[in-house]
Coordinates of N, CA and C in Angstrom, one line a residue:
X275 N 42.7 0.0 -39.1 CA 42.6 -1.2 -38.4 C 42.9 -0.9 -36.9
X276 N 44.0 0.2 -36.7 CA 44.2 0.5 -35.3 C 43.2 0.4 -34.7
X277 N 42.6 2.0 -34.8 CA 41.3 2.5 -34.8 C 40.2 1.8 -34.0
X278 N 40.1 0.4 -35.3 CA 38.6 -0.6 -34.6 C 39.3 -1.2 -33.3
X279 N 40.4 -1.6 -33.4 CA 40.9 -1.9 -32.1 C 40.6 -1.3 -31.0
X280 N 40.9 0.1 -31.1 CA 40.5 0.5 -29.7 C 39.5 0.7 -29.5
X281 N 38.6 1.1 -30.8 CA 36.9 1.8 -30.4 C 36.1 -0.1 -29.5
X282 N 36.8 -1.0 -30.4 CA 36.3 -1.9 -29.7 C 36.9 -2.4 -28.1
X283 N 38.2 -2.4 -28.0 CA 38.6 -2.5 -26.8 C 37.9 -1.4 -25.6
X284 N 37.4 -0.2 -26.7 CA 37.1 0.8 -25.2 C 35.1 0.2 -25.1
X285 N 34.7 0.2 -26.1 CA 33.2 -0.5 -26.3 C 33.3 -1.8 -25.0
X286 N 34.0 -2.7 -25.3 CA 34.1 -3.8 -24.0 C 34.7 -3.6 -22.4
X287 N 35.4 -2.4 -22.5 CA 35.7 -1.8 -20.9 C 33.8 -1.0 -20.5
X288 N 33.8 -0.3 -21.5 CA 32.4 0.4 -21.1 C 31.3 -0.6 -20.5
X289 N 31.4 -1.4 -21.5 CA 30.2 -2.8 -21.6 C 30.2 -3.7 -19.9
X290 N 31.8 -3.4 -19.7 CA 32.1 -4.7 -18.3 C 32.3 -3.3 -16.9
X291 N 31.9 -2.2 -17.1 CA 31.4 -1.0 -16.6 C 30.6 -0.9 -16.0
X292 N 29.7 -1.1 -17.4 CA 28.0 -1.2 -17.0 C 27.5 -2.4 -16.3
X293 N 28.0 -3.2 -16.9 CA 27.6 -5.0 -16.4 C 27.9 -4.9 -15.2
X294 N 29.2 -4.6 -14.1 CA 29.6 -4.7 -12.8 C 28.6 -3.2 -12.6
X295 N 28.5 -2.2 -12.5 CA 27.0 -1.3 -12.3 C 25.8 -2.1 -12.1
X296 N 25.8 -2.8 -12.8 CA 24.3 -3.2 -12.7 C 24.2 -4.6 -11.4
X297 N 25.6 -5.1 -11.4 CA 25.6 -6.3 -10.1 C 25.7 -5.6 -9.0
X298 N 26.0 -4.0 -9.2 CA 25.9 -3.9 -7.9 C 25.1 -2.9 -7.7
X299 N 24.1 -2.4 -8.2 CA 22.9 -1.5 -8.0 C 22.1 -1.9 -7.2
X300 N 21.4 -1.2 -6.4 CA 20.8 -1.9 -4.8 C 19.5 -2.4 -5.7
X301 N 18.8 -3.4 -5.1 CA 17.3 -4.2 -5.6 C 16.4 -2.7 -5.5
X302 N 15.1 -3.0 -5.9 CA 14.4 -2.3 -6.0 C 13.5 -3.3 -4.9
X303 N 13.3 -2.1 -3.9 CA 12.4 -2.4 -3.0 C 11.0 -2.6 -3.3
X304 N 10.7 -3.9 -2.6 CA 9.4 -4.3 -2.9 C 8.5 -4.9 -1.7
X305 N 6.9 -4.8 -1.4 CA 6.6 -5.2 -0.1 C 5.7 -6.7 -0.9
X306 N 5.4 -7.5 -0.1 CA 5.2 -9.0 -0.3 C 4.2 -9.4 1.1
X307 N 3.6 -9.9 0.6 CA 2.3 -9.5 -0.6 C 2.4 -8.3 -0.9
X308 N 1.5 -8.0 -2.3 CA 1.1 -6.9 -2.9 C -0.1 -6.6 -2.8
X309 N -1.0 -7.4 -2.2 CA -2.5 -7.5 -2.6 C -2.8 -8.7 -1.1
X310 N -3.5 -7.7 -0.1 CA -4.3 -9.0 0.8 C -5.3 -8.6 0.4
X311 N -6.4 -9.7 1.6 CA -7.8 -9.2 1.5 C -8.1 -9.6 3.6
X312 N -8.8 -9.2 3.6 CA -9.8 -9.4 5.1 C -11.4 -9.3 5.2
X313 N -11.7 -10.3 5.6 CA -13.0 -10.0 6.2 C -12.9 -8.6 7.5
X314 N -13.8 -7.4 6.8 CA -14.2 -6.3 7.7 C -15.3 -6.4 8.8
X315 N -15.8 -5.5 9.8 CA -17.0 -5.6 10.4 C -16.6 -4.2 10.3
X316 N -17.8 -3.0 9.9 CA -17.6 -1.7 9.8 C -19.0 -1.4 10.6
X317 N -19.3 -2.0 11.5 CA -20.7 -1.9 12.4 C -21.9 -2.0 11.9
X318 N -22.7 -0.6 12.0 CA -24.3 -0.8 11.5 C -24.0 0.0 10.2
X319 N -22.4 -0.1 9.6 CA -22.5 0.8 8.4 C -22.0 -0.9 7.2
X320 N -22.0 -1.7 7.9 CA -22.1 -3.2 6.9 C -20.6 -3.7 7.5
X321 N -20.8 -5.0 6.6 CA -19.8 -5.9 6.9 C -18.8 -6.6 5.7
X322 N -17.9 -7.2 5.4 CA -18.0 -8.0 3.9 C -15.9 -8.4 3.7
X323 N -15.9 -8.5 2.9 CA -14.6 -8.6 2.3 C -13.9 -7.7 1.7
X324 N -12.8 -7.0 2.2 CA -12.1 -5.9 1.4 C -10.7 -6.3 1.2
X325 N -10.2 -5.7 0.2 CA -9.1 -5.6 -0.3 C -8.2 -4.5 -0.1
X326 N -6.9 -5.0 0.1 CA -5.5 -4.1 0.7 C -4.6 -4.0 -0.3
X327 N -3.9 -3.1 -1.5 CA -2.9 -3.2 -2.2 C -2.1 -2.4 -1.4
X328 N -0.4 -2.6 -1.2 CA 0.4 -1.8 -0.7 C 1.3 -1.8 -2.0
X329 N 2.2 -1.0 -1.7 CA 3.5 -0.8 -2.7 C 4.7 0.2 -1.5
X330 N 5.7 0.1 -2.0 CA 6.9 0.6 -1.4 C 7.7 1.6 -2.4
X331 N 8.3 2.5 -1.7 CA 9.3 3.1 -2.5 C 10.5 3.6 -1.4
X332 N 11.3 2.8 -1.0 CA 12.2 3.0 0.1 C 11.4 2.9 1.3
X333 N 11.6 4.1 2.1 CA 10.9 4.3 3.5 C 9.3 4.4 3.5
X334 N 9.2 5.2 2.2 CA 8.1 5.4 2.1 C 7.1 4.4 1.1
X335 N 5.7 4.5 2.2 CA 5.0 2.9 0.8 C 3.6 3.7 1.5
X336 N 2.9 3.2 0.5 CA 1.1 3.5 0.5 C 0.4 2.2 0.6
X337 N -1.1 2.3 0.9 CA -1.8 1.4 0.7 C -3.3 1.8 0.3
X338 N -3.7 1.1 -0.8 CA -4.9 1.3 -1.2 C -6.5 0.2 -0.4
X339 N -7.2 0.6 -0.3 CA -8.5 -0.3 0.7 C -9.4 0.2 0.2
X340 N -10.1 -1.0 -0.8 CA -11.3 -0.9 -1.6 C -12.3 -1.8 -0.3
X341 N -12.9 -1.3 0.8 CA -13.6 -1.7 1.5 C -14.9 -3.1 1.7
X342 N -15.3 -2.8 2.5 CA -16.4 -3.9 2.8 C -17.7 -3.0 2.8
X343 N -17.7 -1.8 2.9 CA -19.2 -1.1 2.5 C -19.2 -0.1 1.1
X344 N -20.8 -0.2 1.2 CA -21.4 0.3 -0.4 C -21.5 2.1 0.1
X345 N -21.3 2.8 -0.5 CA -21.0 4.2 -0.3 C -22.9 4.7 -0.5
X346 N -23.3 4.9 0.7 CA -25.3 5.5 0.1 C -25.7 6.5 -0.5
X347 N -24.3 6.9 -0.6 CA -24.7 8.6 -1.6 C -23.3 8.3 -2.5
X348 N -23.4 9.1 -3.6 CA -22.5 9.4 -4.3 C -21.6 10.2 -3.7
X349 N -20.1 10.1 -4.0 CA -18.7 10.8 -3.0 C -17.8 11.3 -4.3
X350 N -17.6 12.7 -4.1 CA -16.8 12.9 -5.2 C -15.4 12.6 -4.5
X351 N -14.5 12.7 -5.7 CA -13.3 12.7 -5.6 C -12.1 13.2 -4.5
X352 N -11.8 12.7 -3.7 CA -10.9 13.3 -2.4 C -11.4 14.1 -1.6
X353 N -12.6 13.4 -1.0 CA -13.8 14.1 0.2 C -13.3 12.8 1.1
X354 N -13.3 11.9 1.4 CA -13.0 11.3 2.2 C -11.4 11.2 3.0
X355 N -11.2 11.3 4.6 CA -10.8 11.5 5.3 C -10.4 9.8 6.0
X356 N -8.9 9.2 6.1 CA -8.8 8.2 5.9 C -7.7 7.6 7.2
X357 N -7.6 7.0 7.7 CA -6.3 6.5 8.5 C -6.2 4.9 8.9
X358 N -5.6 4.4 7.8 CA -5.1 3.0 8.3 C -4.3 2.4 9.4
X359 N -5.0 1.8 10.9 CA -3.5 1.3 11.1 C -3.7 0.1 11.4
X360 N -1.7 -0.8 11.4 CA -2.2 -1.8 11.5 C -0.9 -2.2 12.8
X361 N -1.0 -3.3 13.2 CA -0.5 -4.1 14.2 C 1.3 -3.9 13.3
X362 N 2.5 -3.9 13.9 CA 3.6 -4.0 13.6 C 4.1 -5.2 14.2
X363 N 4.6 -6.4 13.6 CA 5.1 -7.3 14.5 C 6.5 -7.5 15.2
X364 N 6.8 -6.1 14.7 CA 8.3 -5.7 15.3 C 8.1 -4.9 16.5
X365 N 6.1 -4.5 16.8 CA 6.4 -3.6 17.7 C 5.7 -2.4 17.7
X366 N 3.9 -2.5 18.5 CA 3.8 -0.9 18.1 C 2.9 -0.9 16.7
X367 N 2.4 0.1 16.4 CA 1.5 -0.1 15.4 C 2.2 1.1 14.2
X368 N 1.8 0.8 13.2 CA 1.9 1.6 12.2 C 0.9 2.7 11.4
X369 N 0.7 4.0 11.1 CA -0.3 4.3 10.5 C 0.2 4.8 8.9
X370 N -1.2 4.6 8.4 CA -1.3 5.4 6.8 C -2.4 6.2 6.4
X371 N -2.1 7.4 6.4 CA -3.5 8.7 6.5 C -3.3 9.2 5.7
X372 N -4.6 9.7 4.8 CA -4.4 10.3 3.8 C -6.6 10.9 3.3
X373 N -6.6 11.8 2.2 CA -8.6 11.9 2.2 C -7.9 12.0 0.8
X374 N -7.4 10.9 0.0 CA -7.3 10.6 -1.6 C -8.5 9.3 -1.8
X375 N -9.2 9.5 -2.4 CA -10.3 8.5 -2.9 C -10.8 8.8 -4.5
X376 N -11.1 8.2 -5.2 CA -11.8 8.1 -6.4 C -13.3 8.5 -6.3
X377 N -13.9 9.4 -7.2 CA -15.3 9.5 -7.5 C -15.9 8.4 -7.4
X378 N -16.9 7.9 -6.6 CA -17.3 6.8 -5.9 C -19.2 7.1 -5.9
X379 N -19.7 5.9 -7.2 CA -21.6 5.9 -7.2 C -21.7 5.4 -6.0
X380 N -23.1 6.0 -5.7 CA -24.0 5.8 -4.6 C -23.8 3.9 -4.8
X381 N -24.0 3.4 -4.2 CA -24.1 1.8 -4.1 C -22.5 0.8 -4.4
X382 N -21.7 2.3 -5.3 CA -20.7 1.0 -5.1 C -19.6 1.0 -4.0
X383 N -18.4 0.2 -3.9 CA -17.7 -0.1 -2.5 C -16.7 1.2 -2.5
X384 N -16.8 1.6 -1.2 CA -15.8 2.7 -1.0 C -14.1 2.1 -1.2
X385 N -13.8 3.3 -1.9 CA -12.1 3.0 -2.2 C -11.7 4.2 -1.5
X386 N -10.5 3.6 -0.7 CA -9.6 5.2 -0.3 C -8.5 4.9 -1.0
X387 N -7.4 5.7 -0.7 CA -6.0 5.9 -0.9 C -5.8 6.4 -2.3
X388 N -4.3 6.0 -2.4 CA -2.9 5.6 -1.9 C -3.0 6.3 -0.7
X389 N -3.0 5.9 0.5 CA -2.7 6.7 1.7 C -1.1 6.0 1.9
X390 N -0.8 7.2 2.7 CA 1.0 7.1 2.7 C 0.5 7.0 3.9
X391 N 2.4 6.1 4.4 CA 3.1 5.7 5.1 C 4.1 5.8 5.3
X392 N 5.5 5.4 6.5 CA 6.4 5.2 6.7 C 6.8 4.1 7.3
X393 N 7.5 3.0 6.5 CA 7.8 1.6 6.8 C 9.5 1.7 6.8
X394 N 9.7 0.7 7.4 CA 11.2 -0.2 7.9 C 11.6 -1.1 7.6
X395 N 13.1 -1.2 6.9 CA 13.4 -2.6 6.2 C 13.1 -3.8 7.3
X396 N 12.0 -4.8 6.7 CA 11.5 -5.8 7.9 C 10.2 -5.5 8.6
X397 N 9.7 -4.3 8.6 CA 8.5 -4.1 9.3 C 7.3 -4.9 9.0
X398 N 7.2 -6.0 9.4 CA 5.5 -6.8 8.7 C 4.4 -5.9 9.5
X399 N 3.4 -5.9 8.6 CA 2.1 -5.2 8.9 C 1.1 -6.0 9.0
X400 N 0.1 -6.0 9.8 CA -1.1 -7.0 10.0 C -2.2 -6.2 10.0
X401 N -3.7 -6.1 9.5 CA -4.8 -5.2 9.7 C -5.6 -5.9 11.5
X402 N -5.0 -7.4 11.2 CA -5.8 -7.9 12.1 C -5.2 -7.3 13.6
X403 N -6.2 -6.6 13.9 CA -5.5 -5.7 15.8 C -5.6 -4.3 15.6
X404 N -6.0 -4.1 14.0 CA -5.6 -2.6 13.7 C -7.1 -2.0 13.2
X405 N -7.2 -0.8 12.4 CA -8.7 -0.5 12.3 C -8.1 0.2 11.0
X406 N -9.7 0.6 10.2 CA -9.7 1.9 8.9 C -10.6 3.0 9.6
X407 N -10.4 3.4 10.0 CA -10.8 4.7 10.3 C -11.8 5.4 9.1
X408 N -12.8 6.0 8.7 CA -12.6 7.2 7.4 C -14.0 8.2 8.0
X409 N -13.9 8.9 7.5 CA -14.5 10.0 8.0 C -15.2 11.0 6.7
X410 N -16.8 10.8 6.4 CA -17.1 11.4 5.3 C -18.5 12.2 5.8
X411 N -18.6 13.6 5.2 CA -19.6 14.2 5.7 C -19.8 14.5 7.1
X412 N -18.5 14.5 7.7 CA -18.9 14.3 9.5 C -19.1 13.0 9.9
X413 N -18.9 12.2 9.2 CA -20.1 10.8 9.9 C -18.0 10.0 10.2
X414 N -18.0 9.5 10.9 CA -16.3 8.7 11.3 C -17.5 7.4 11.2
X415 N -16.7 6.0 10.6 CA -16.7 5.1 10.3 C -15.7 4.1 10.9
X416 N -15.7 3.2 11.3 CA -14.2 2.4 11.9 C -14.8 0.9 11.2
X417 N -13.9 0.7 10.8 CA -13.9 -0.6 10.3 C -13.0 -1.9 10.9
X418 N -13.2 -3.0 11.5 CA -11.9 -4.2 12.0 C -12.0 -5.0 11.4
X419 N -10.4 -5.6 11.3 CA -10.9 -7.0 10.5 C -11.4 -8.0 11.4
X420 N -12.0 -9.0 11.5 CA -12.3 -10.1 12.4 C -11.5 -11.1 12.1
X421 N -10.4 -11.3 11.3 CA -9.7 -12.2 11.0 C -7.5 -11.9 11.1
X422 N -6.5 -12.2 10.4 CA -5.9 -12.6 9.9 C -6.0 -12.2 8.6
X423 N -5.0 -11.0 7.7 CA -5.3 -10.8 6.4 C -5.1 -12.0 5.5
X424 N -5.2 -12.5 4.4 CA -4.6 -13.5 3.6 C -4.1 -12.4 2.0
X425 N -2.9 -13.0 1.5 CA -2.1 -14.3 2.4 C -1.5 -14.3 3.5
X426 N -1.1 -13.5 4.2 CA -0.6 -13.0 5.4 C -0.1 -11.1 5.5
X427 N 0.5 -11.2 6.4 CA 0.9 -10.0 6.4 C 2.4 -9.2 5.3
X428 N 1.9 -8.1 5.4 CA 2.6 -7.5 4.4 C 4.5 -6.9 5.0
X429 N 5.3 -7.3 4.3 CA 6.5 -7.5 4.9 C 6.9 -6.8 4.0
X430 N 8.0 -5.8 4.6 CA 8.5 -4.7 3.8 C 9.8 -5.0 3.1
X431 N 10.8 -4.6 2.8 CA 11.9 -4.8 2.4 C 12.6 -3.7 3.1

């Protein structure tokens, strides 16, 4: 009977251990929004609505841009040449560069990334002021938004 006494007294120290461990383990950083979108103008190479996913991992966070144009040829896998940047409202612009893209058919919308970054607890990011740059075959591309992303800008943690 000793015995269960202590296996259980030590079971409930371990238990209120872990429980105060876990109230004080730092959050897991996260950027908010997860997902904008923008109207692009990418010149005489088309125009349309694209999509922004970011994510964070501390300092470091990526962003994915499934664009506003149709790719005219087929692009294999991590041929494209990429640099996001966008407006910082703390100041200064931010970039994310990277030539990681998915096997991409002739006709459908170009995807880049995860292109990496370096963000700051607080840094909000805006596309609108900023450009995509990408570079495929030799041919450079720039893309702007003509708007305000929605839902707004991406705010880091």
């Amino acid at each position: 009977m000793n015995g269960t006494r202590i296996s259980t007294g030590a079971a409930l120290v371990v238990g209120a251990l872990a429980a105060t461990g876990l109230a004080f383990a730092p959050a897991a950083l996260a950027v908010t929004p997860d997902t904008a979108t923008i109207n692009a103008d990418c010149g005489m190479f088309g125009s349309g609505e694209a999509t922004l996913t970011a994510t964070q991992d501390g300092t470091a966070a990526t962003v994915t841009v499934t664009s506003a144009i149709s790719a005219p040829l087929a692009l294999s896998e991590d041929s494209i040449t990429s640099t996001l940047t966008f407006v910082n409202a703390n100041g200064g612009t931010t970039t994310f560069t990277g030539t990681e893209n998915p096997a991409i058919a002739a006709g459908d919308p170009v995807t880049v990334g995860p292109l990496d970054g370096t963000v700051a607890s607080g840094d909000s990011l805006e596309s609108y002021g900023g450009s995509l740059q990408i570079v495929v075959f030799g041919i450079t591309v720039t893309c702007t938004a003509t708007g305000p992303q929605a839902p707004g800008p991406f705010v880091f943690d």
